């Protein structure tokens, strides 16, 4: 039986993803000089408690947090220009949630989020979400003004050049995965992948789209083309932690 993983689409995330992403962002956001600080993030807890439904939820929580970090300056500017910040009804401790949810809102082209009937609701996410929707027109206009000012076709323009270059390099690197030998053998992993249409090749230099290779130095590591990253993470092998992304 196929194990279900948290499906993340452009219509939004479960409340738990926003909460965990906000906790991650709270710990990694760029601290600014207090004299010039316009957006305040409240106290920074040393070890926030996070509970992830599965490995996929963990990955997308970190992905959302780091996307918010990449565009922190832009997101703060949108909040200020739209007059959505300062918001006296929302505590400084929820500013990280505000920024994380704003990133997702603009990523969805300011479309309303669809909420599953089975989803466990979180009061803070409801509060921040409703607040953002009250300012949705002004937020979209603030982003548009910022893009026009900088002649930017997309928000990727606002990624710092050093981060952009790192992402370009990382996106071209092969994907490596450890085999959890406590749960499955190399032979069974190969058989499972081949049943799903992937072909084993002899070396990394032979990798094409639907192929994989066994690392020549570590026989419990498999290497895949970078183009397969998203598809791999939806496989049962990853959902069941039989393969672990490097």
Backbone as numpy.savetxt, mean C-alpha at the origin, in Angstrom:
# Nx Ny Nz CAx CAy CAz Cx Cy Cz
-9.31 -26.67 -0.93 -10.15 -25.48 -0.93 -9.27 -24.23 -0.93
-9.60 -23.30 -1.78 -8.79 -22.09 -1.89 -9.04 -21.19 -0.68
-7.95 -20.74 -0.07 -8.07 -19.84 1.08 -8.28 -18.43 0.58
-9.25 -17.75 1.15 -9.57 -16.38 0.72 -8.55 -15.40 1.26
-8.21 -14.41 0.45 -7.36 -13.31 0.91 -8.16 -12.03 0.77
-7.72 -11.01 1.47 -8.41 -9.72 1.41 -8.25 -9.12 0.02
-9.33 -8.93 -0.69 -9.28 -8.36 -2.02 -9.34 -6.84 -1.94
-8.35 -6.21 -2.52 -8.27 -4.76 -2.47 -8.50 -4.21 -3.87
-9.50 -3.37 -4.04 -9.81 -2.81 -5.33 -9.82 -1.29 -5.23
-10.05 -0.65 -6.37 -10.05 0.80 -6.40 -11.29 1.40 -5.73
-12.22 0.56 -5.24 -13.37 1.12 -4.55 -13.11 1.25 -3.05
-11.86 1.05 -2.63 -11.52 1.30 -1.24 -10.98 0.10 -0.51
-10.66 0.33 0.76 -10.07 -0.68 1.62 -11.01 -0.97 2.80
-10.88 -2.14 3.41 -11.57 -2.38 4.68 -11.06 -1.41 5.75
-11.90 -1.11 6.73 -11.53 -0.17 7.78 -10.21 -0.54 8.46
-9.99 -1.85 8.67 -8.78 -2.30 9.37 -7.51 -1.92 8.62
-7.59 -1.88 7.28 -6.43 -1.51 6.48 -6.07 -0.04 6.74
-7.09 0.83 6.75 -6.84 2.25 7.01 -6.22 2.46 8.39
-6.74 1.76 9.38 -6.23 1.91 10.75 -4.78 1.48 10.83
-4.45 0.31 10.27 -3.08 -0.17 10.33 -2.14 0.71 9.51
-2.59 1.17 8.34 -1.76 2.05 7.51 -1.49 3.36 8.25
-2.49 3.88 8.95 -2.32 5.13 9.70 -1.31 4.94 10.83
-1.35 3.79 11.49 -0.39 3.52 12.56 1.04 3.43 12.01
1.17 2.81 10.84 2.49 2.72 10.20 2.97 4.10 9.81
2.08 4.87 9.17 2.43 6.22 8.72 2.81 7.11 9.90
2.12 6.95 11.01 2.42 7.76 12.20 3.87 7.58 12.62
4.40 6.37 12.42 5.77 6.09 12.83 6.83 6.46 11.81
6.43 6.70 10.55 7.43 6.93 9.50 7.31 8.29 8.83
6.25 9.07 9.15 6.06 10.33 8.44 7.21 11.29 8.71
7.41 12.21 7.81 8.51 13.17 7.91 8.21 14.22 8.97
9.06 14.27 9.98 8.91 15.28 11.02 9.45 16.62 10.51
8.71 17.67 10.73 9.12 18.98 10.23 9.44 19.92 11.38
10.17 20.95 11.07 10.54 21.94 12.07 9.28 22.48 12.73
9.26 22.49 14.04 8.05 22.89 14.75 7.61 24.31 14.42
8.57 25.18 14.14 8.22 26.57 13.80 7.46 26.64 12.49
7.79 25.72 11.56 7.13 25.74 10.26 6.07 24.68 10.11
5.77 23.98 11.20 4.81 22.88 11.14 3.39 23.41 11.05
2.70 23.05 9.98 1.32 23.49 9.81 0.33 22.35 10.05
0.76 21.13 9.78 -0.08 19.95 10.01 0.52 19.17 11.17
-0.28 18.93 12.19 0.22 18.28 13.42 -0.30 16.86 13.52
0.61 15.95 13.92 0.28 14.52 13.94 0.14 13.93 15.34
0.18 14.75 16.34 -0.02 14.24 17.69 1.17 13.41 18.16
0.98 12.72 19.26 2.06 11.91 19.83 2.32 10.69 18.97
3.58 10.26 18.97 4.00 9.11 18.16 4.19 7.91 19.07
3.22 6.96 19.10 3.38 5.78 19.96 4.57 4.94 19.50
5.31 4.43 20.49 6.54 3.69 20.14 6.22 2.37 19.43
5.28 1.62 19.94 4.97 0.31 19.35 3.45 0.16 19.19
2.88 0.71 18.13 1.43 0.59 17.95 1.02 -0.85 17.72
-0.12 -1.24 18.29 -0.62 -2.61 18.13 -1.34 -2.71 16.79
-0.90 -3.69 15.98 -1.53 -3.91 14.68 -1.91 -5.37 14.53
-3.10 -5.60 14.04 -3.57 -6.97 13.80 -3.93 -7.07 12.32
-3.27 -7.98 11.60 -3.50 -8.14 10.18 -4.31 -9.41 9.93
-5.30 -9.31 9.05 -6.15 -10.46 8.73 -5.35 -11.55 8.05
-4.46 -11.18 7.16 -3.63 -12.13 6.43 -2.43 -11.39 5.87
-1.57 -12.13 5.16 -0.35 -11.52 4.62 -0.66 -10.45 3.59
-1.73 -10.65 2.83 -2.12 -9.67 1.82 -2.52 -8.35 2.49
-3.26 -8.45 3.60 -3.65 -7.25 4.34 -2.44 -6.52 4.88
-1.47 -7.27 5.37 -0.23 -6.66 5.86 0.46 -5.88 4.74
0.56 -6.51 3.58 1.26 -5.88 2.46 0.58 -4.60 2.02
-0.75 -4.64 1.85 -1.44 -3.44 1.36 -1.47 -2.34 2.43
-1.44 -2.71 3.70 -1.38 -1.69 4.76 -0.07 -0.92 4.67
1.03 -1.64 4.51 2.32 -0.99 4.37 2.40 -0.21 3.06
1.83 -0.76 2.00 1.85 -0.08 0.71 1.10 1.25 0.78
-0.07 1.24 1.43 -0.85 2.46 1.58 -0.11 3.49 2.42
0.52 3.03 3.50 1.27 3.94 4.38 2.43 4.58 3.63
3.16 3.79 2.86 4.33 4.33 2.16 3.93 5.20 0.97
2.79 4.93 0.36 2.29 5.83 -0.68 1.94 7.19 -0.08
1.32 7.16 1.10 1.01 8.43 1.78 2.29 9.17 2.13
3.33 8.42 2.53 4.61 9.04 2.86 5.24 9.71 1.64
5.16 9.03 0.48 5.75 9.59 -0.75 5.14 10.95 -1.09
3.83 11.06 -0.83 3.11 12.27 -1.22 2.72 13.12 -0.01
3.44 12.97 1.10 3.07 13.67 2.33 2.96 15.17 2.11
3.95 15.77 1.47 3.92 17.24 1.26 2.71 17.65 0.43
2.43 16.90 -0.64 1.30 17.22 -1.50 -0.02 17.06 -0.75
-0.17 15.97 0.00 -1.41 15.72 0.72 -1.65 16.79 1.78
-0.60 17.20 2.47 -0.74 18.26 3.46 -1.15 19.57 2.79
-0.57 19.85 1.63 -0.90 21.07 0.90 -2.37 21.07 0.47
-2.86 19.90 0.03 -4.27 19.78 -0.37 -5.18 20.05 0.83
-4.83 19.49 1.97 -5.65 19.71 3.18 -5.69 21.18 3.55
-4.55 21.85 3.46 -4.48 23.27 3.84 -5.19 24.15 2.82
-4.94 23.90 1.54 -5.53 24.76 0.49 -7.05 24.62 0.40
-7.56 23.45 0.79 -9.00 23.21 0.72 -9.72 23.68 1.98
-8.93 24.11 2.97 -9.46 24.50 4.29 -10.05 23.32 5.05
-9.71 22.10 4.62 -10.13 20.92 5.38 -9.27 20.75 6.63
-8.15 21.46 6.67 -7.27 21.45 7.83 -6.87 22.90 8.12
-6.81 23.30 9.38 -7.05 22.48 10.57 -8.53 22.11 10.75
-8.72 20.90 11.31 -10.09 20.42 11.56 -10.22 20.18 13.06
-10.94 21.05 13.71 -10.99 21.04 15.17 -11.84 19.91 15.72
-12.63 19.28 14.85 -13.46 18.17 15.32 -12.70 16.84 15.33
-11.49 16.84 14.75 -10.70 15.61 14.68 -9.39 15.84 15.42
-9.08 14.95 16.35 -7.88 15.09 17.19 -6.61 14.94 16.37
-5.52 15.56 16.84 -4.24 15.46 16.15 -3.80 14.01 15.99
-4.18 13.16 16.93 -3.79 11.75 16.86 -4.41 11.04 15.66
-5.44 11.64 15.06 -6.08 11.03 13.88 -5.62 11.68 12.57
-4.65 12.60 12.65 -4.18 13.24 11.43 -3.56 12.24 10.46
-2.83 11.26 10.99 -2.25 10.23 10.12 -3.34 9.48 9.37
-4.43 9.18 10.03 -5.56 8.51 9.37 -6.16 9.44 8.31
-6.25 10.71 8.61 -6.77 11.70 7.67 -5.92 11.72 6.38
-4.60 11.74 6.54 -3.70 11.81 5.38 -3.75 10.51 4.58
-3.73 9.38 5.27 -3.78 8.08 4.60 -5.07 7.93 3.80
-6.20 8.32 4.41 -7.48 8.19 3.72 -7.61 9.20 2.59
-6.98 10.37 2.72 -6.98 11.35 1.64 -6.20 10.81 0.44
-5.06 10.16 0.70 -4.31 9.57 -0.42 -5.20 8.58 -1.17
-5.87 7.71 -0.44 -6.73 6.71 -1.09 -7.89 7.37 -1.81
-8.45 8.42 -1.23 -9.59 9.10 -1.85 -9.21 9.69 -3.21
-8.05 10.34 -3.29 -7.63 10.90 -4.58 -7.23 9.78 -5.54
-6.72 8.68 -5.02 -6.36 7.54 -5.87 -7.60 6.93 -6.51
-8.74 7.07 -5.84 -10.03 6.58 -6.37 -10.75 7.69 -7.15
-10.01 8.74 -7.51 -10.59 9.86 -8.26 -11.76 10.48 -7.52
-11.66 10.50 -6.18 -12.66 11.11 -5.31 -14.04 10.46 -5.46
-14.05 9.16 -5.80 -15.30 8.41 -5.87 -15.63 7.82 -4.49
-16.91 7.64 -4.22 -17.34 7.12 -2.92 -16.87 5.70 -2.73
-16.47 5.37 -1.50 -15.99 4.03 -1.18 -17.16 3.08 -0.97
-17.03 1.86 -1.52 -18.05 0.84 -1.32 -17.70 0.04 -0.06
-18.70 -0.17 0.79 -18.48 -0.86 2.06 -19.21 -2.20 2.04
-18.46 -3.27 2.33 -19.04 -4.61 2.35 -19.91 -4.80 3.59
-20.97 -5.57 3.43 -21.85 -5.87 4.57 -21.13 -6.69 5.63
-20.09 -7.43 5.21 -19.36 -8.30 6.14 -18.21 -7.57 6.83
-17.97 -6.33 6.45 -16.82 -5.60 6.98 -17.04 -5.17 8.42
-15.99 -5.31 9.22 -16.03 -4.83 10.60 -15.74 -3.33 10.60
-16.70 -2.55 11.07 -16.59 -1.10 11.00 -15.78 -0.54 12.17
-15.02 0.51 11.90 -14.20 1.17 12.92 -14.66 2.62 13.01
-15.01 3.06 14.21 -15.61 4.38 14.41 -14.72 5.51 13.89
-13.40 5.42 14.14 -12.49 6.49 13.71 -12.46 6.60 12.18
-12.50 5.48 11.50 -12.50 5.50 10.03 -13.79 6.11 9.52
-14.91 5.77 10.16 -16.19 6.39 9.77 -16.13 7.90 9.93
-15.60 8.35 11.08 -15.55 9.78 11.39 -14.70 10.54 10.37
-13.49 10.03 10.11 -12.59 10.70 9.18 -13.13 10.64 7.75
-13.69 9.50 7.38 -14.26 9.35 6.04 -15.39 10.33 5.79
-16.29 10.46 6.74 -17.40 11.40 6.60 -16.91 12.84 6.54
-15.86 13.14 7.31 -15.30 14.49 7.30 -14.72 14.82 5.92
-13.96 13.89 5.35 -13.37 14.11 4.03 -14.44 14.30 2.96
-15.52 13.53 3.05 -16.58 13.64 2.04 -17.28 15.01 2.10
-17.29 15.63 3.27 -17.88 16.96 3.38 -17.06 17.98 2.59
-15.77 17.71 2.44 -14.87 18.63 1.74 -14.46 18.11 0.37
-15.12 17.09 -0.13 -14.64 16.38 -1.31 -14.45 17.30 -2.52
-15.37 18.22 -2.75 -15.26 19.12 -3.90 -14.06 20.05 -3.74
-13.88 20.59 -2.53 -12.76 21.50 -2.28 -11.42 20.75 -2.34
-11.40 19.50 -1.89 -10.17 18.70 -1.94 -9.77 18.43 -3.39
-10.75 18.03 -4.21 -10.47 17.77 -5.62 -10.00 19.04 -6.32
-10.61 20.18 -5.99 -10.22 21.45 -6.60 -8.81 21.85 -6.19
-8.46 21.60 -4.92 -7.11 21.93 -4.44 -6.06 21.11 -5.16
-6.34 19.82 -5.38 -5.41 18.97 -6.13 -5.28 19.47 -7.56
-6.40 19.81 -8.18 -6.38 20.30 -9.57 -5.55 21.58 -9.67
-5.71 22.50 -8.72 -4.94 23.75 -8.74 -3.44 23.47 -8.62
-3.11 22.51 -7.78 -1.70 22.18 -7.57 -1.10 21.58 -8.83
-1.85 20.73 -9.51 -1.36 20.13 -10.75 -1.22 21.17 -11.86
-2.18 22.09 -11.94 -2.11 23.15 -12.95 -0.91 24.05 -12.69
-0.69 24.39 -11.43 0.42 25.26 -11.06 1.76 24.67 -11.49
1.89 23.34 -11.36 3.16 22.68 -11.68 3.13 21.99 -13.05
2.04 22.21 -13.81 1.90 21.59 -15.13 2.12 20.08 -15.04
1.48 19.45 -14.07 1.67 18.02 -13.80 0.48 17.22 -14.32
0.76 16.22 -15.15 -0.31 15.38 -15.68 -0.86 14.43 -14.62
-0.02 14.05 -13.65 -0.45 13.15 -12.58 0.32 13.50 -11.31
-0.08 12.88 -10.20 0.58 13.20 -8.94 1.99 12.59 -8.87
2.33 11.68 -9.80 3.68 11.12 -9.81 4.73 12.22 -9.97
4.31 13.34 -10.54 5.22 14.48 -10.71 5.77 14.93 -9.35
5.00 14.75 -8.30 5.36 15.29 -6.99 6.21 14.33 -6.16
6.53 13.14 -6.71 7.42 12.22 -6.01 8.84 12.78 -6.07
9.55 12.86 -4.94 10.94 13.34 -4.98 11.78 12.50 -5.95
12.69 13.14 -6.66 13.44 12.45 -7.72 14.21 11.24 -7.20
14.77 11.34 -5.99 15.52 10.20 -5.45 14.63 8.98 -5.27
13.39 9.20 -4.78 12.45 8.09 -4.59 12.01 7.54 -5.93
11.77 8.43 -6.90 11.34 7.99 -8.23 12.39 7.08 -8.86
13.66 7.44 -8.75 14.73 6.62 -9.32 14.82 5.27 -8.61
14.64 5.27 -7.29 14.67 4.01 -6.54 13.53 3.11 -6.98
12.35 3.67 -7.19 11.21 2.87 -7.61 11.41 2.29 -9.00
12.00 3.09 -9.89 12.26 2.60 -11.24 13.20 1.40 -11.21
14.23 1.49 -10.38 15.16 0.37 -10.27 14.49 -0.85 -9.64
13.72 -0.60 -8.57 13.08 -1.71 -7.86 12.05 -2.43 -8.73
11.33 -1.68 -9.56 10.28 -2.28 -10.39 10.85 -3.23 -11.43
12.12 -3.05 -11.77 12.75 -3.90 -12.78 13.43 -5.13 -12.18
13.57 -5.16 -10.86 14.24 -6.29 -10.22 13.36 -7.52 -10.20
13.94 -8.73 -10.35 13.14 -9.95 -10.22 12.54 -10.06 -8.81
11.46 -10.80 -8.71 10.79 -11.03 -7.43 11.30 -12.33 -6.84
11.74 -12.28 -5.59 12.24 -13.48 -4.91 11.26 -13.91 -3.82
11.12 -15.22 -3.65 10.22 -15.75 -2.62 10.89 -16.94 -1.93
10.81 -16.93 -0.60 11.32 -18.06 0.19 10.27 -19.16 0.24
10.71 -20.40 0.17 9.81 -21.54 0.37 9.77 -21.85 1.86
8.58 -21.87 2.44 8.43 -22.22 3.85 8.48 -23.75 3.96
9.68 -24.27 4.18 9.88 -25.72 4.15 9.22 -26.44 5.33
8.70 -25.68 6.31 7.93 -26.30 7.38 6.54 -26.71 6.88
6.12 -26.10 5.76 4.77 -26.35 5.25 4.74 -27.07 3.91
5.80 -26.92 3.11 5.77 -27.48 1.75 7.19 -27.70 1.26
7.34 -28.65 0.35 8.65 -28.95 -0.22 8.85 -28.19 -1.53
10.12 -28.10 -1.95 10.44 -27.48 -3.23 9.71 -28.18 -4.37
9.71 -29.49 -4.34 9.06 -30.25 -5.41 7.58 -29.95 -5.51
6.90 -29.85 -4.35 5.46 -29.58 -4.36 5.16 -28.14 -4.81
6.05 -27.21 -4.46 5.87 -25.83 -4.92 5.99 -25.77 -6.44
6.99 -26.44 -6.98 7.19 -26.45 -8.43 5.98 -27.06 -9.12
5.49 -28.16 -8.57 4.32 -28.83 -9.15 3.11 -27.91 -9.13
2.89 -27.21 -8.01 1.76 -26.30 -7.88 1.86 -25.15 -8.89
3.04 -24.58 -9.02 3.23 -23.46 -9.96 3.03 -23.91 -11.40
3.53 -25.09 -11.73 3.37 -25.60 -13.09 1.91 -25.89 -13.41
1.15 -26.35 -12.40 -0.28 -26.57 -12.61 -1.00 -25.25 -12.88
-0.45 -24.15 -12.37 -1.06 -22.83 -12.59 -0.55 -22.15 -13.86
0.23 -22.87 -14.66 0.64 -22.36 -15.96 2.01 -21.73 -16.02
2.77 -21.80 -14.93 4.12 -21.24 -14.96 5.12 -22.31 -15.39
6.20 -21.89 -16.01 7.21 -22.81 -16.51 8.53 -22.58 -15.79
9.13 -23.67 -15.33 10.43 -23.57 -14.65 11.53 -23.46 -15.71
12.42 -22.45 -15.54 13.57 -22.28 -16.43 14.85 -22.51 -15.62
15.94 -22.65 -16.32 17.18 -23.07 -15.67 17.88 -21.95 -14.90
17.75 -20.71 -15.37 18.47 -19.63 -14.69 17.65 -18.34 -14.75
18.05 -17.38 -13.91 17.36 -16.10 -13.84 17.43 -15.37 -15.19
18.52 -15.57 -15.91 18.66 -14.90 -17.21 17.64 -15.39 -18.24
17.00 -16.55 -17.97 16.00 -17.10 -18.89 14.58 -16.68 -18.54
14.42 -15.89 -17.49 13.07 -15.52 -17.04 12.33 -14.73 -18.11
11.08 -15.15 -18.32 10.17 -14.41 -19.19 8.92 -14.18 -18.34
7.76 -13.90 -18.95 6.61 -13.52 -18.13 6.16 -14.65 -17.20
5.61 -15.75 -17.72 5.07 -16.82 -16.86 6.12 -17.90 -16.63
7.22 -17.51 -16.02 8.30 -18.45 -15.73 8.82 -18.21 -14.32
9.64 -19.14 -13.85 10.31 -18.97 -12.56 11.57 -19.83 -12.59
12.49 -19.52 -11.67 13.74 -20.28 -11.57 14.06 -20.51 -10.10
14.79 -21.59 -9.84 15.28 -21.85 -8.49 16.63 -21.14 -8.36
16.78 -20.38 -7.28 18.03 -19.66 -7.06 19.19 -20.65 -7.01
20.26 -20.35 -7.74 21.36 -21.30 -7.84 22.17 -21.41 -6.55
22.06 -20.42 -5.66 22.80 -20.46 -4.40 21.93 -20.90 -3.23
20.64 -20.56 -3.26 19.72 -20.93 -2.17 18.57 -21.74 -2.78
18.55 -23.02 -2.56 17.57 -23.88 -3.21 16.18 -23.82 -2.58
16.04 -22.99 -1.54 14.70 -22.77 -0.99 14.20 -21.38 -1.37
14.79 -20.78 -2.41 14.36 -19.48 -2.91 14.02 -19.61 -4.39
12.85 -19.07 -4.76 12.43 -19.03 -6.16 12.49 -17.59 -6.66
12.77 -17.45 -7.94 12.89 -16.12 -8.54 11.89 -16.02 -9.69
11.13 -14.91 -9.72 10.10 -14.68 -10.74 10.35 -13.35 -11.44
9.80 -13.16 -12.64 9.90 -11.85 -13.30 9.13 -10.80 -12.50
9.59 -9.56 -12.56 8.93 -8.48 -11.81 7.48 -8.30 -12.25
7.17 -8.61 -13.51 5.82 -8.42 -14.03 4.79 -9.32 -13.38
5.24 -10.34 -12.65 4.32 -11.30 -12.03 3.98 -10.96 -10.58
4.55 -9.88 -10.04 4.43 -9.61 -8.61 2.98 -9.65 -8.12
2.09 -8.90 -8.74 0.71 -8.81 -8.25 -0.01 -10.14 -8.38
0.20 -10.86 -9.48 -0.46 -12.15 -9.67 0.01 -13.16 -8.64
1.28 -13.14 -8.32 1.83 -14.09 -7.35 1.17 -13.93 -5.99
0.97 -12.70 -5.58 0.44 -12.45 -4.24 -1.01 -12.90 -4.08
-1.68 -13.23 -5.18 -3.04 -13.75 -5.10 -3.10 -15.27 -5.14
-1.93 -15.91 -5.20 -1.89 -17.38 -5.22 -2.11 -17.95 -3.83
-2.68 -19.16 -3.77 -2.85 -19.86 -2.50 -1.53 -20.04 -1.77
-0.46 -20.27 -2.51 0.85 -20.49 -1.90 1.26 -19.33 -1.00
0.92 -18.11 -1.42 1.24 -16.93 -0.60 0.20 -16.73 0.50
-1.07 -16.96 0.17 -2.13 -16.79 1.18 -1.93 -17.75 2.35
-1.41 -18.95 2.06 -1.18 -19.97 3.09 0.22 -19.90 3.68
0.98 -18.87 3.28 2.34 -18.67 3.80 3.28 -19.83 3.48
3.02 -20.51 2.38 3.94 -21.53 1.91 5.06 -20.92 1.09
4.77 -19.78 0.47 5.78 -18.94 -0.17 5.75 -17.58 0.51
6.92 -17.03 0.80 7.02 -15.75 1.50 7.81 -14.78 0.63
7.21 -13.65 0.32 7.87 -12.66 -0.53 9.11 -12.12 0.14
10.21 -12.07 -0.62 11.47 -11.54 -0.08 11.34 -10.05 0.16
